[in-house]
PDB file of C-alpha atoms in Angstrom:
ATOM      1  CA  MET A   1     -61.438  86.977 161.852  1.00  0.00           C
ATOM      2  CA  ASP A   2     -60.570  86.333 158.477  1.00  0.00           C
ATOM      3  CA  THR A   3     -60.272  82.052 158.120  1.00  0.00           C
ATOM      4  CA  ARG A   4     -58.580  80.100 155.719  1.00  0.00           C
ATOM      5  CA  VAL A   5     -58.963  75.933 154.839  1.00  0.00           C
ATOM      6  CA  ALA A   6     -55.479  74.512 154.312  1.00  0.00           C
ATOM      7  CA  LEU A   7     -53.699  71.911 154.093  1.00  0.00           C
ATOM      8  CA  ILE A   8     -51.113  70.295 156.713  1.00  0.00           C
ATOM      9  CA  GLY A   9     -48.646  67.648 155.215  1.00  0.00           C
ATOM     10  CA  ILE A  10     -46.660  66.071 157.760  1.00  0.00           C
ATOM     11  CA  VAL A  11     -44.280  63.136 157.406  1.00  0.00           C
ATOM     12  CA  VAL A  12     -42.948  61.215 160.706  1.00  0.00           C
ATOM     13  CA  GLU A  13     -39.461  59.529 160.593  1.00  0.00           C
ATOM     14  CA  ASP A  14     -39.519  59.606 164.326  1.00  0.00           C
ATOM     15  CA  SER A  15     -41.901  57.527 165.889  1.00  0.00           C
ATOM     16  CA  HIS A  16     -40.597  58.880 169.628  1.00  0.00           C
ATOM     17  CA  SER A  17     -41.860  62.594 168.521  1.00  0.00           C
ATOM     18  CA  ILE A  18     -45.747  61.193 167.723  1.00  0.00           C
ATOM     19  CA  LYS A  19     -46.543  61.431 171.604  1.00  0.00           C
ATOM     20  CA  GLN A  20     -45.680  65.358 171.282  1.00  0.00           C
ATOM     21  CA  LEU A  21     -47.364  65.622 167.633  1.00  0.00           C
ATOM     22  CA  ASN A  22     -50.797  64.774 168.972  1.00  0.00           C
ATOM     23  CA  GLN A  23     -50.307  67.054 172.212  1.00  0.00           C
ATOM     24  CA  ILE A  24     -50.060  69.561 169.503  1.00  0.00           C
ATOM     25  CA  LEU A  25     -52.797  68.724 167.387  1.00  0.00           C
ATOM     26  CA  HIS A  26     -55.172  68.048 170.378  1.00  0.00           C
ATOM     27  CA  GLN A  27     -54.365  71.866 171.031  1.00  0.00           C
ATOM     28  CA  TYR A  28     -55.450  73.048 167.977  1.00  0.00           C
ATOM     29  CA  GLY A  29     -58.420  70.734 167.493  1.00  0.00           C
ATOM     30  CA  THR A  30     -60.802  73.864 167.347  1.00  0.00           C
ATOM     31  CA  TYR A  31     -59.903  74.305 163.708  1.00  0.00           C
ATOM     32  CA  ILE A  32     -59.079  70.747 162.960  1.00  0.00           C
ATOM     33  CA  ILE A  33     -61.459  69.396 160.299  1.00  0.00           C
ATOM     34  CA  GLY A  34     -60.631  66.063 159.603  1.00  0.00           C
ATOM     35  CA  ARG A  35     -57.308  64.124 159.830  1.00  0.00           C
ATOM     36  CA  MET A  36     -55.980  60.871 157.674  1.00  0.00           C
ATOM     37  CA  GLY A  37     -53.119  58.581 158.596  1.00  0.00           C
ATOM     38  CA  LEU A  38     -51.317  56.355 156.595  1.00  0.00           C
ATOM     39  CA  PRO A  39     -48.453  54.670 158.383  1.00  0.00           C
ATOM     40  CA  TYR A  40     -45.829  53.219 155.590  1.00  0.00           C
ATOM     41  CA  PRO A  41     -44.358  50.141 156.978  1.00  0.00           C
ATOM     42  CA  LYS A  42     -42.044  49.901 153.988  1.00  0.00           C
ATOM     43  CA  ARG A  43     -40.100  53.159 154.295  1.00  0.00           C
ATOM     44  CA  GLN A  44     -40.196  52.994 158.116  1.00  0.00           C
ATOM     45  CA  VAL A  45     -42.210  56.283 158.327  1.00  0.00           C
ATOM     46  CA  ASN A  46     -46.555  57.684 158.727  1.00  0.00           C
ATOM     47  CA  ILE A  47     -47.397  59.894 156.386  1.00  0.00           C
ATOM     48  CA  ILE A  48     -50.843  62.574 157.937  1.00  0.00           C
ATOM     49  CA  SER A  49     -52.793  65.087 156.620  1.00  0.00           C
ATOM     50  CA  ILE A  50     -54.396  68.239 158.508  1.00  0.00           C
ATOM     51  CA  ALA A  51     -57.692  69.327 156.766  1.00  0.00           C
ATOM     52  CA  ILE A  52     -57.745  72.402 158.558  1.00  0.00           C
ATOM     53  CA  ASP A  53     -59.473  75.754 158.808  1.00  0.00           C
ATOM     54  CA  ALA A  54     -58.564  78.526 161.107  1.00  0.00           C
ATOM     55  CA  PRO A  55     -56.382  82.181 160.398  1.00  0.00           C
ATOM     56  CA  ALA A  56     -53.590  81.951 158.473  1.00  0.00           C
ATOM     57  CA  ASP A  57     -51.752  82.952 161.201  1.00  0.00           C
ATOM     58  CA  VAL A  58     -52.528  79.714 163.224  1.00  0.00           C
ATOM     59  CA  ILE A  59     -52.046  77.328 160.575  1.00  0.00           C
ATOM     60  CA  SER A  60     -48.701  79.008 160.114  1.00  0.00           C
ATOM     61  CA  ALA A  61     -47.873  78.288 163.725  1.00  0.00           C
ATOM     62  CA  LEU A  62     -49.322  74.817 163.698  1.00  0.00           C
ATOM     63  CA  ALA A  63     -47.152  73.397 160.684  1.00  0.00           C
ATOM     64  CA  GLY A  64     -44.103  75.141 162.293  1.00  0.00           C
ATOM     65  CA  LYS A  65     -44.980  73.519 165.483  1.00  0.00           C
ATOM     66  CA  LEU A  66     -44.970  70.235 163.791  1.00  0.00           C
ATOM     67  CA  GLY A  67     -41.908  71.193 162.070  1.00  0.00           C
ATOM     68  CA  ARG A  68     -39.746  71.739 164.643  1.00  0.00           C
ATOM     69  CA  LEU A  69     -40.356  67.563 166.225  1.00  0.00           C
ATOM     70  CA  PRO A  70     -37.370  65.626 165.798  1.00  0.00           C
ATOM     71  CA  GLY A  71     -37.887  63.563 162.560  1.00  0.00           C
ATOM     72  CA  VAL A  72     -40.867  65.631 161.671  1.00  0.00           C
ATOM     73  CA  SER A  73     -41.959  67.640 158.274  1.00  0.00           C
ATOM     74  CA  SER A  74     -44.756  69.502 157.651  1.00  0.00           C
ATOM     75  CA  LYS A  75     -46.024  71.822 154.995  1.00  0.00           C
ATOM     76  CA  ALA A  76     -48.916  73.410 154.691  1.00  0.00           C
ATOM     77  CA  VAL A  77     -50.934  73.941 151.356  1.00  0.00           C
ATOM     78  CA  TYR A  78     -53.709  76.893 151.365  1.00  0.00           C
ATOM     79  CA  SER A  79     -57.066  77.039 149.465  1.00  0.00           C
ATOM     80  CA  LYS A  80     -57.504  79.389 147.239  1.00  0.00           C
ATOM     81  CA  LEU A  81     -61.192  80.171 148.297  1.00  0.00           C
ATOM     82  CA  PRO A  82     -60.999  83.795 149.626  1.00  0.00           C
ATOM     83  CA  ALA A  83     -60.686  84.241 153.544  1.00  0.00           C
ATOM     84  CA  GLN A  84     -64.037  83.864 154.935  1.00  0.00           C
ATOM     85  CA  LEU A  85     -64.760  85.630 158.376  1.00  0.00           C
ATOM     86  CA  GLU A  86     -65.353  83.562 161.777  1.00  0.00           C
ATOM     87  CA  GLU A  87     -69.408  83.489 162.712  1.00  0.00           C
ATOM     88  CA  ARG A  88     -69.542  84.833 166.000  1.00  0.00           C
ATOM     89  CA  GLY A  89     -71.014  82.450 168.436  1.00  0.00           C
ATOM     90  CA  ASP A  90     -72.997  85.776 170.163  1.00  0.00           C
ATOM     91  CA  MET A  91     -74.536  87.013 166.991  1.00  0.00           C
ATOM     92  CA  GLU A  92     -78.294  86.839 167.293  1.00  0.00           C
ATOM     93  CA  THR A  93     -79.929  84.283 164.967  1.00  0.00           C
ATOM     94  CA  LYS A  94     -83.151  85.783 162.280  1.00  0.00           C
ATOM     95  CA  SER A  95     -85.950  83.828 162.352  1.00  0.00           C
TER      96      SER A  95
END
């Protein structure tokens, strides 16, 4: 299956949604490359960026689920790198 590298930007304005947000991210954990969270107390928001390598429909689904949470905004930005085929776990390695 083709995968893409993307960045999902998330702004959390309602701290009551953080538990649900973390549960959703955990569900997609196999695709997540890394995560960085920045609290911004001055404006009472949290800013999170998620680096991900997944099929485009998975990235879109994740960003959509996050954006539907109350007080959460999300947006995916895709790399211009060409899509890459996922390596199959059952392929024999060459010696």
